[in-house]
Amino acid sequence: MTAKLKTYAKASERRRHLRVDVTLLGRYMLQDRREFPCQTVNMSPGGLAINAPVRGAIGERVVIYLDQIGRVEGQIVRHTQGGFAIQMTMPFAKREKIANQLTWIINRDVLGIPEGRNHERITPLRRHSILHVDSDNEHIVQLIDVSISGAAISTSAKPAIGTKVKLGQTNGEIVRAFEGGLAVRFDQVIPPERFDENIKL
């Protein structure tokens, strides 16, 4: 997957959420339950545009599964040259999660972080954790995603790269900082039998 930073900020832009160019592969399902491959053109926490081989009807509900984002759904609001755009209908918590995921994807590209990760990443059900920087310095953080070897977190804390930390009960080290968050590498990989969406660090 690639993520291209190009923010749509035209004066004529009337969308509630700022969209960014981001290319993610996925599949979508129309109301008649037909499924097709797709690729995002741009996305925000409130909507997205995809290149798609078959367009649904305006107003039709569609479910889309995207790499690194997961399941989103919404209503087709317009057709584009290569596909269509949807307005997503999801709870605030899901929109916040997507905003965090997009932030990570975009900053990863800006910082030159390789796309190919060594381990699969998941978004845990328990999103909040505590980052222990030292015995007197704790921060409530939000987990963006987790792999068996590390995690990306949303936080305003700014410990230096190389700082030894504890995320929940898991020891690690700050390896990257990006706008709005940090990347932590664990001292020891998480055993595969513990690694699922119910994980508690």
PDB file of C-alpha atoms in Angstrom:
ATOM      1  CA  MET A   1       0.000   0.000   0.000  1.00  0.00           C
ATOM      2  CA  THR A   2       1.113   3.528  -0.612  1.00  0.00           C
ATOM      3  CA  ALA A   3      -0.028   6.752   0.936  1.00  0.00           C
ATOM      4  CA  LYS A   4       0.385   9.989  -0.999  1.00  0.00           C
ATOM      5  CA  LEU A   5       0.179  13.210   0.927  1.00  0.00           C
ATOM      6  CA  LYS A   6      -1.928  15.681  -0.972  1.00  0.00           C
ATOM      7  CA  THR A   7      -4.503  17.503   1.086  1.00  0.00           C
ATOM      8  CA  TYR A   8      -7.666  18.799  -0.514  1.00  0.00           C
ATOM      9  CA  ALA A   9      -8.058  22.288   0.927  1.00  0.00           C
ATOM     10  CA  LYS A  10      -9.735  24.233  -1.878  1.00  0.00           C
ATOM     11  CA  ALA A  11     -11.943  27.141  -0.904  1.00  0.00           C
ATOM     12  CA  SER A  12     -14.786  25.458  -2.731  1.00  0.00           C
ATOM     13  CA  GLU A  13     -14.376  22.302  -0.669  1.00  0.00           C
ATOM     14  CA  ARG A  14     -17.623  21.716   1.208  1.00  0.00           C
ATOM     15  CA  ARG A  15     -16.864  18.413   2.883  1.00  0.00           C
ATOM     16  CA  ARG A  16     -17.025  18.316   6.666  1.00  0.00           C
ATOM     17  CA  HIS A  17     -13.801  16.283   6.873  1.00  0.00           C
ATOM     18  CA  LEU A  18     -10.521  17.033   5.120  1.00  0.00           C
ATOM     19  CA  ARG A  19      -9.677  14.335   2.588  1.00  0.00           C
ATOM     20  CA  VAL A  20      -6.217  13.076   1.713  1.00  0.00           C
ATOM     21  CA  ASP A  21      -4.980  11.078  -1.248  1.00  0.00           C
ATOM     22  CA  VAL A  22      -4.376   7.566   0.013  1.00  0.00           C
ATOM     23  CA  THR A  23      -4.128   4.349  -1.993  1.00  0.00           C
ATOM     24  CA  LEU A  24      -5.417   1.264  -0.193  1.00  0.00           C
ATOM     25  CA  LEU A  25      -6.610  -1.991  -1.718  1.00  0.00           C
ATOM     26  CA  GLY A  26      -9.861  -3.607  -0.699  1.00  0.00           C
ATOM     27  CA  ARG A  27     -13.164  -5.172  -1.687  1.00  0.00           C
ATOM     28  CA  TYR A  28     -16.686  -3.793  -1.660  1.00  0.00           C
ATOM     29  CA  MET A  29     -20.133  -5.351  -1.538  1.00  0.00           C
ATOM     30  CA  LEU A  30     -23.211  -3.791  -3.106  1.00  0.00           C
ATOM     31  CA  GLN A  31     -26.750  -4.235  -1.771  1.00  0.00           C
ATOM     32  CA  ASP A  32     -27.340  -7.233  -4.055  1.00  0.00           C
ATOM     33  CA  ARG A  33     -24.353  -8.865  -2.291  1.00  0.00           C
ATOM     34  CA  ARG A  34     -22.086  -8.823  -5.350  1.00  0.00           C
ATOM     35  CA  GLU A  35     -18.441  -8.265  -4.402  1.00  0.00           C
ATOM     36  CA  PHE A  36     -15.684  -6.575  -6.410  1.00  0.00           C
ATOM     37  CA  PRO A  37     -12.080  -5.435  -5.818  1.00  0.00           C
ATOM     38  CA  CYS A  38     -11.436  -1.733  -5.337  1.00  0.00           C
ATOM     39  CA  GLN A  39      -8.755   0.845  -4.589  1.00  0.00           C
ATOM     40  CA  THR A  40      -9.169   4.091  -2.678  1.00  0.00           C
ATOM     41  CA  VAL A  41      -8.502   7.428  -4.360  1.00  0.00           C
ATOM     42  CA  ASN A  42      -8.936   9.649  -1.320  1.00  0.00           C
ATOM     43  CA  MET A  43     -10.406   9.305   2.126  1.00  0.00           C
ATOM     44  CA  SER A  44     -11.438  11.163   5.257  1.00  0.00           C
ATOM     45  CA  PRO A  45     -13.065  10.005   8.514  1.00  0.00           C
ATOM     46  CA  GLY A  46     -16.428  10.848   6.928  1.00  0.00           C
ATOM     47  CA  GLY A  47     -16.179   9.553   3.378  1.00  0.00           C
ATOM     48  CA  LEU A  48     -14.059   8.119   0.618  1.00  0.00           C
ATOM     49  CA  ALA A  49     -13.762   7.752  -3.148  1.00  0.00           C
ATOM     50  CA  ILE A  50     -12.763   4.479  -4.774  1.00  0.00           C
ATOM     51  CA  ASN A  51     -11.859   3.170  -8.185  1.00  0.00           C
ATOM     52  CA  ALA A  52     -14.327   0.368  -8.799  1.00  0.00           C
ATOM     53  CA  PRO A  53     -15.220  -1.858 -11.777  1.00  0.00           C
ATOM     54  CA  VAL A  54     -18.972  -1.694 -11.076  1.00  0.00           C
ATOM     55  CA  ARG A  55     -20.790   1.399  -9.822  1.00  0.00           C
ATOM     56  CA  GLY A  56     -23.704   1.115  -7.467  1.00  0.00           C
ATOM     57  CA  ALA A  57     -26.708   3.405  -7.703  1.00  0.00           C
ATOM     58  CA  ILE A  58     -26.746   6.820  -6.066  1.00  0.00           C
ATOM     59  CA  GLY A  59     -28.195   6.323  -2.601  1.00  0.00           C
ATOM     60  CA  GLU A  60     -27.303   2.623  -2.501  1.00  0.00           C
ATOM     61  CA  ARG A  61     -25.673   1.310   0.659  1.00  0.00           C
ATOM     62  CA  VAL A  62     -22.275  -0.329   0.260  1.00  0.00           C
ATOM     63  CA  VAL A  63     -19.865  -2.157   2.580  1.00  0.00           C
ATOM     64  CA  ILE A  64     -16.126  -1.829   1.926  1.00  0.00           C
ATOM     65  CA  TYR A  65     -13.227  -3.790   3.463  1.00  0.00           C
ATOM     66  CA  LEU A  66      -9.919  -1.926   3.184  1.00  0.00           C
ATOM     67  CA  ASP A  67      -6.394  -3.065   3.999  1.00  0.00           C
ATOM     68  CA  GLN A  68      -5.105  -1.356   7.179  1.00  0.00           C
ATOM     69  CA  ILE A  69      -8.514   0.237   7.844  1.00  0.00           C
ATOM     70  CA  GLY A  70     -10.985  -2.641   8.036  1.00  0.00           C
ATOM     71  CA  ARG A  71     -14.725  -2.493   7.448  1.00  0.00           C
ATOM     72  CA  VAL A  72     -16.470   0.743   6.550  1.00  0.00           C
ATOM     73  CA  GLU A  73     -19.946   1.317   5.201  1.00  0.00           C
ATOM     74  CA  GLY A  74     -22.039   4.126   3.861  1.00  0.00           C
ATOM     75  CA  GLN A  75     -24.173   5.458   1.069  1.00  0.00           C
ATOM     76  CA  ILE A  76     -23.092   6.196  -2.498  1.00  0.00           C
ATOM     77  CA  VAL A  77     -23.382   9.961  -2.985  1.00  0.00           C
ATOM     78  CA  ARG A  78     -21.870  10.423  -6.451  1.00  0.00           C
ATOM     79  CA  HIS A  79     -20.264   8.646  -9.372  1.00  0.00           C
ATOM     80  CA  THR A  80     -16.700   9.413 -10.456  1.00  0.00           C
ATOM     81  CA  GLN A  81     -14.851   8.692 -13.682  1.00  0.00           C
ATOM     82  CA  GLY A  82     -13.403   5.475 -12.288  1.00  0.00           C
ATOM     83  CA  GLY A  83     -15.869   4.496  -9.612  1.00  0.00           C
ATOM     84  CA  PHE A  84     -17.894   6.234  -6.928  1.00  0.00           C
ATOM     85  CA  ALA A  85     -17.755   8.098  -3.632  1.00  0.00           C
ATOM     86  CA  ILE A  86     -19.565   7.265  -0.407  1.00  0.00           C
ATOM     87  CA  GLN A  87     -20.526   9.159   2.689  1.00  0.00           C
ATOM     88  CA  MET A  88     -19.783   6.889   5.629  1.00  0.00           C
ATOM     89  CA  THR A  89     -22.400   6.247   8.282  1.00  0.00           C
ATOM     90  CA  MET A  90     -20.601   5.135  11.412  1.00  0.00           C
ATOM     91  CA  PRO A  91     -20.455   6.007  15.125  1.00  0.00           C
ATOM     92  CA  PHE A  92     -18.098   8.730  16.320  1.00  0.00           C
ATOM     93  CA  ALA A  93     -15.720   6.165  17.855  1.00  0.00           C
ATOM     94  CA  LYS A  94     -15.272   4.448  14.492  1.00  0.00           C
ATOM     95  CA  ARG A  95     -14.637   7.786  12.771  1.00  0.00           C
ATOM     96  CA  GLU A  96     -12.027   8.639  15.409  1.00  0.00           C
ATOM     97  CA  LYS A  97     -10.353   5.294  14.817  1.00  0.00           C
ATOM     98  CA  ILE A  98     -10.211   5.945  11.067  1.00  0.00           C
ATOM     99  CA  ALA A  99      -8.761   9.421  11.685  1.00  0.00           C
ATOM    100  CA  ASN A 100      -5.979   7.841  13.763  1.00  0.00           C
ATOM    101  CA  GLN A 101      -5.312   5.180  11.135  1.00  0.00           C
ATOM    102  CA  LEU A 102      -5.113   7.773   8.358  1.00  0.00           C
ATOM    103  CA  THR A 103      -2.757   9.896  10.473  1.00  0.00           C
ATOM    104  CA  TRP A 104      -0.466   6.898  10.893  1.00  0.00           C
ATOM    105  CA  ILE A 105      -0.532   5.982   7.204  1.00  0.00           C
ATOM    106  CA  ILE A 106       0.209   9.558   6.089  1.00  0.00           C
ATOM    107  CA  ASN A 107       2.986  10.176   8.614  1.00  0.00           C
ATOM    108  CA  ARG A 108       4.528   6.819   7.824  1.00  0.00           C
ATOM    109  CA  ASP A 109       4.917   7.977   4.226  1.00  0.00           C
ATOM    110  CA  VAL A 110       6.268  11.418   5.213  1.00  0.00           C
ATOM    111  CA  LEU A 111       8.837   9.863   7.544  1.00  0.00           C
ATOM    112  CA  GLY A 112       9.902   7.338   4.926  1.00  0.00           C
ATOM    113  CA  ILE A 113       8.869   4.338   7.009  1.00  0.00           C
ATOM    114  CA  PRO A 114       8.932   1.244   4.791  1.00  0.00           C
ATOM    115  CA  GLU A 115       5.507   0.027   3.716  1.00  0.00           C
ATOM    116  CA  GLY A 116       6.304  -3.612   4.252  1.00  0.00           C
ATOM    117  CA  ARG A 117       6.036  -4.274   7.963  1.00  0.00           C
ATOM    118  CA  ASN A 118       7.687  -7.295   9.506  1.00  0.00           C
ATOM    119  CA  HIS A 119       4.518  -8.335  11.274  1.00  0.00           C
ATOM    120  CA  GLU A 120       0.792  -8.078  10.762  1.00  0.00           C
ATOM    121  CA  ARG A 121      -0.899  -5.242  12.653  1.00  0.00           C
ATOM    122  CA  ILE A 122      -4.324  -5.222  14.232  1.00  0.00           C
ATOM    123  CA  THR A 123      -6.513  -2.639  15.925  1.00  0.00           C
ATOM    124  CA  PRO A 124      -7.289  -3.964  19.421  1.00  0.00           C
ATOM    125  CA  LEU A 125     -10.735  -3.736  20.993  1.00  0.00           C
ATOM    126  CA  ARG A 126      -9.212  -2.123  24.095  1.00  0.00           C
ATOM    127  CA  ARG A 127      -8.030   1.130  22.549  1.00  0.00           C
ATOM    128  CA  HIS A 128      -6.796   2.948  25.655  1.00  0.00           C
ATOM    129  CA  SER A 129      -3.589   2.191  27.500  1.00  0.00           C
ATOM    130  CA  ILE A 130      -1.086   3.921  29.782  1.00  0.00           C
ATOM    131  CA  LEU A 131       2.376   4.908  28.610  1.00  0.00           C
ATOM    132  CA  HIS A 132       4.855   4.823  31.517  1.00  0.00           C
ATOM    133  CA  VAL A 133       7.860   6.957  30.642  1.00  0.00           C
ATOM    134  CA  ASP A 134       9.330   6.797  34.139  1.00  0.00           C
ATOM    135  CA  SER A 135       8.036   6.180  37.649  1.00  0.00           C
ATOM    136  CA  ASP A 136       6.553   9.686  37.881  1.00  0.00           C
ATOM    137  CA  ASN A 137       5.469  10.247  34.272  1.00  0.00           C
ATOM    138  CA  GLU A 138       2.394   8.464  32.923  1.00  0.00           C
ATOM    139  CA  HIS A 139       0.186   9.318  29.948  1.00  0.00           C
ATOM    140  CA  ILE A 140      -3.174   7.924  28.877  1.00  0.00           C
ATOM    141  CA  VAL A 141      -2.769   7.033  25.190  1.00  0.00           C
ATOM    142  CA  GLN A 142      -4.857   5.541  22.409  1.00  0.00           C
ATOM    143  CA  LEU A 143      -3.665   2.530  20.449  1.00  0.00           C
ATOM    144  CA  ILE A 144      -3.727   3.058  16.677  1.00  0.00           C
ATOM    145  CA  ASP A 145      -2.517  -0.425  15.829  1.00  0.00           C
ATOM    146  CA  VAL A 146      -0.456  -3.221  17.375  1.00  0.00           C
ATOM    147  CA  SER A 147       1.813  -5.948  16.017  1.00  0.00           C
ATOM    148  CA  ILE A 148       3.628  -8.700  17.883  1.00  0.00           C
ATOM    149  CA  SER A 149       6.723  -6.474  17.869  1.00  0.00           C
ATOM    150  CA  GLY A 150       5.391  -2.967  18.486  1.00  0.00           C
ATOM    151  CA  ALA A 151       2.581  -0.435  18.478  1.00  0.00           C
ATOM    152  CA  ALA A 152       1.608   2.962  17.092  1.00  0.00           C
ATOM    153  CA  ILE A 153      -0.075   5.206  19.660  1.00  0.00           C
ATOM    154  CA  SER A 154      -1.888   8.510  19.580  1.00  0.00           C
ATOM    155  CA  THR A 155      -0.570  10.862  22.275  1.00  0.00           C
ATOM    156  CA  SER A 156       0.653  14.392  22.883  1.00  0.00           C
ATOM    157  CA  ALA A 157       3.590  13.091  24.941  1.00  0.00           C
ATOM    158  CA  LYS A 158       7.008  13.703  23.369  1.00  0.00           C
ATOM    159  CA  PRO A 159       9.659  11.459  24.941  1.00  0.00           C
ATOM    160  CA  ALA A 160      12.915  11.320  22.988  1.00  0.00           C
ATOM    161  CA  ILE A 161      13.644   8.592  20.455  1.00  0.00           C
ATOM    162  CA  GLY A 162      15.348   5.749  22.278  1.00  0.00           C
ATOM    163  CA  THR A 163      13.527   6.382  25.577  1.00  0.00           C
ATOM    164  CA  LYS A 164      12.708   3.153  27.420  1.00  0.00           C
ATOM    165  CA  VAL A 165       8.989   3.001  28.215  1.00  0.00           C
ATOM    166  CA  LYS A 166       6.295   0.637  29.351  1.00  0.00           C
ATOM    167  CA  LEU A 167       3.048   0.497  27.344  1.00  0.00           C
ATOM    168  CA  GLY A 168       0.531  -0.966  29.740  1.00  0.00           C
ATOM    169  CA  GLN A 169       2.580  -3.846  31.148  1.00  0.00           C
ATOM    170  CA  THR A 170       4.722  -4.283  28.024  1.00  0.00           C
ATOM    171  CA  ASN A 171       8.293  -2.954  28.040  1.00  0.00           C
ATOM    172  CA  GLY A 172       9.592  -1.230  24.962  1.00  0.00           C
ATOM    173  CA  GLU A 173      11.406   1.700  23.392  1.00  0.00           C
ATOM    174  CA  ILE A 174      10.327   4.797  21.475  1.00  0.00           C
ATOM    175  CA  VAL A 175      11.579   4.314  17.917  1.00  0.00           C
ATOM    176  CA  ARG A 176       9.681   7.000  15.981  1.00  0.00           C
ATOM    177  CA  ALA A 177       7.678  10.148  16.561  1.00  0.00           C
ATOM    178  CA  PHE A 178       5.070  11.528  14.177  1.00  0.00           C
ATOM    179  CA  GLU A 179       2.530  14.309  14.407  1.00  0.00           C
ATOM    180  CA  GLY A 180       0.023  13.261  17.025  1.00  0.00           C
ATOM    181  CA  GLY A 181       1.747  10.112  18.176  1.00  0.00           C
ATOM    182  CA  LEU A 182       4.625   7.712  18.694  1.00  0.00           C
ATOM    183  CA  ALA A 183       5.815   4.294  17.574  1.00  0.00           C
ATOM    184  CA  VAL A 184       6.957   1.846  20.263  1.00  0.00           C
ATOM    185  CA  ARG A 185       9.068  -1.253  19.650  1.00  0.00           C
ATOM    186  CA  PHE A 186       8.572  -3.976  22.245  1.00  0.00           C
ATOM    187  CA  ASP A 187      11.554  -5.522  24.001  1.00  0.00           C
ATOM    188  CA  GLN A 188      10.055  -8.976  23.420  1.00  0.00           C
ATOM    189  CA  VAL A 189       7.580 -10.077  20.783  1.00  0.00           C
ATOM    190  CA  ILE A 190       4.065 -10.933  21.892  1.00  0.00           C
ATOM    191  CA  PRO A 191       3.401 -14.699  21.793  1.00  0.00           C
ATOM    192  CA  PRO A 192       1.180 -15.538  18.784  1.00  0.00           C
ATOM    193  CA  GLU A 193      -1.418 -17.199  21.022  1.00  0.00           C
ATOM    194  CA  ARG A 194      -2.006 -13.843  22.757  1.00  0.00           C
ATOM    195  CA  PHE A 195      -2.136 -11.812  19.577  1.00  0.00           C
ATOM    196  CA  ASP A 196      -5.704 -11.031  18.610  1.00  0.00           C
ATOM    197  CA  GLU A 197      -8.143  -8.115  18.913  1.00  0.00           C
ATOM    198  CA  ASN A 198      -8.722  -8.913  22.607  1.00  0.00           C
ATOM    199  CA  ILE A 199      -5.079  -8.308  23.478  1.00  0.00           C
ATOM    200  CA  LYS A 200      -4.334  -6.228  26.560  1.00  0.00           C
ATOM    201  CA  LEU A 201      -0.828  -4.815  26.673  1.00  0.00           C
TER     202      LEU A 201
END
